[in-house]
Every structure is written in structure tokens, then in C-alpha cells.
Amino acid sequence: MSEQTFARAMVKAPFGTLTIVASHSGVRFCMFDNDAHPKSMAGMHIVDDATHPVVAQAVQQLTEYLAGTRTAFTVPVDLEGTDFQIAAWNALSKVPYGHTWSYSQQATSIGKPTATRAIGAANGRNPVVVILPCHRIIGANGALTGFGGGISTKQWLLEHEKKNSSVHSGA
């Protein structure tokens, strides 16, 4: 079995640095520098390569998102997890830019309406933050609940989208 090589690049953001790690299939990780749940890259052969096609696309799209000119990501993702986790993570892409869902709404969207705690656990392990926007999931009472990049980062992302969603409304 040959070892797969992954490419890596960094994107500077107002809240810190995002690290992107990708295979040829898609983004495997997009991580906060202060992630509460660091992703294990043990056994992965990683090279710094901002020219890698998937990494370059992710960097461009994240840069556009942070500039307020991109509202959706089209870069492919290369998710590894349980079937439940992957369903939960994919559901994140259905939450519209500038909007929020509760954990219950996310659970219902994957046909598991009573799995709100499991949804929270899966979101806490989201390997592709921002691209799969777990920051758009909030408590049923509107509270900004736990977030791998910290509540201040979650708040920044939500305010950024709210501010820029009026620019993109009707688009």
C-alpha cells in the first residue's frame, strides 16, 4: 500500500490562522490554530504546497469568504469519519450563509431528530471548519454554544456573514 501525500497551506484570518490539508480528492482538514479538538495527522505524509490544485482552490475560496465576496464553498472535501459524522458534517453545507440552525434542526435534517447531543459531538470534531460551517449551529435558545475555534471566533464568523449577507441578498 503506497503512502498518500497530502498538501498543506495556511490562510491568515482576523481570528488567527487556518491550516488547510488536502488530498487530490479534496480538503481533509481546515483547522483553527487554537482548535479545541486538534486533528490527528499521525502517519500522514504532508508537504507544504500552496500550488496543489485542491489547496490552491481552498485558499482562494477562504480568502474570498474572509473578504466578504464568497457565500458558498465549492472546493471538494475528503471526509473521514463514521457514517453519522459524515452525514452531520455534510448537513452543515445546507445552512444558508448568514443564517443559523439549532442542533435540533441539523439533527432533523439528517433524519435523526433526537440526536442533538451526537450532532454537537460530531460538529465538535468537524475536520473542515468554515468550509463546512459548524459556526452556523447555535443553541435552541440562540446561545453561541461550544465551538472548536472559541466562542469569539464563532461570533466573528456569524457577524461577518450577517454584515455581508445584505451585500449578497438577491444574488
mmCIF file with all atom_site columns, C-alpha atoms in Angstrom, residues 15 32 65 135-136 138 144-145 147 149-163:
data_model
loop_
_atom_site.group_PDB
_atom_site.id
_atom_site.type_symbol
_atom_site.label_atom_id
_atom_site.label_alt_id
_atom_site.label_comp_id
_atom_site.label_asym_id
_atom_site.label_entity_id
_atom_site.label_seq_id
_atom_site.pdbx_PDB_ins_code
_atom_site.Cartn_x
_atom_site.Cartn_y
_atom_site.Cartn_z
_atom_site.occupancy
_atom_site.B_iso_or_equiv
_atom_site.pdbx_formal_charge
_atom_site.auth_seq_id
_atom_site.auth_comp_id
_atom_site.auth_asym_id
_atom_site.auth_atom_id
_atom_site.pdbx_PDB_model_num
ATOM 1  C CA . PHE A 1 15  ? -9.158  35.409 14.286 1.00 0.00 ? 15  PHE A CA 1
ATOM 2  C CA . PHE A 1 32  ? -8.094  26.674 13.559 1.00 0.00 ? 32  PHE A CA 1
ATOM 3  C CA . TYR A 1 65  ? -15.013 34.284 2.089  1.00 0.00 ? 65  TYR A CA 1
ATOM 4  C CA . HIS A 1 135 ? -20.257 28.024 13.328 1.00 0.00 ? 135 HIS A CA 1
ATOM 5  C CA . ARG A 1 136 ? -23.813 28.421 11.971 1.00 0.00 ? 136 ARG A CA 1
ATOM 6  C CA . ILE A 1 138 ? -26.334 27.542 17.756 1.00 0.00 ? 138 ILE A CA 1
ATOM 7  C CA . LEU A 1 144 ? -23.489 30.628 20.950 1.00 0.00 ? 144 LEU A CA 1
ATOM 8  C CA . THR A 1 145 ? -22.530 27.254 22.342 1.00 0.00 ? 145 THR A CA 1
ATOM 9  C CA . PHE A 1 147 ? -17.018 25.890 19.291 1.00 0.00 ? 147 PHE A CA 1
ATOM 10 C CA . GLY A 1 149 ? -12.151 27.742 17.468 1.00 0.00 ? 149 GLY A CA 1
ATOM 11 C CA . GLY A 1 150 ? -13.532 29.525 20.552 1.00 0.00 ? 150 GLY A CA 1
ATOM 12 C CA . ILE A 1 151 ? -16.736 31.472 21.047 1.00 0.00 ? 151 ILE A CA 1
ATOM 13 C CA . SER A 1 152 ? -15.096 34.750 19.970 1.00 0.00 ? 152 SER A CA 1
ATOM 14 C CA . THR A 1 153 ? -14.203 33.175 16.607 1.00 0.00 ? 153 THR A CA 1
ATOM 15 C CA . LYS A 1 154 ? -17.747 31.824 16.219 1.00 0.00 ? 154 LYS A CA 1
ATOM 16 C CA . GLN A 1 155 ? -19.115 35.270 16.988 1.00 0.00 ? 155 GLN A CA 1
ATOM 17 C CA . TRP A 1 156 ? -16.746 36.879 14.462 1.00 0.00 ? 156 TRP A CA 1
ATOM 18 C CA . LEU A 1 157 ? -17.790 34.430 11.721 1.00 0.00 ? 157 LEU A CA 1
ATOM 19 C CA . LEU A 1 158 ? -21.515 34.934 12.370 1.00 0.00 ? 158 LEU A CA 1
ATOM 20 C CA . GLU A 1 159 ? -21.184 38.738 12.474 1.00 0.00 ? 159 GLU A CA 1
ATOM 21 C CA . HIS A 1 160 ? -19.050 38.655 9.310  1.00 0.00 ? 160 HIS A CA 1
ATOM 22 C CA . GLU A 1 161 ? -21.757 36.698 7.485  1.00 0.00 ? 161 GLU A CA 1
ATOM 23 C CA . LYS A 1 162 ? -24.586 38.848 8.835  1.00 0.00 ? 162 LYS A CA 1
ATOM 24 C CA . LYS A 1 163 ? -22.768 42.013 7.722  1.00 0.00 ? 163 LYS A CA 1
#
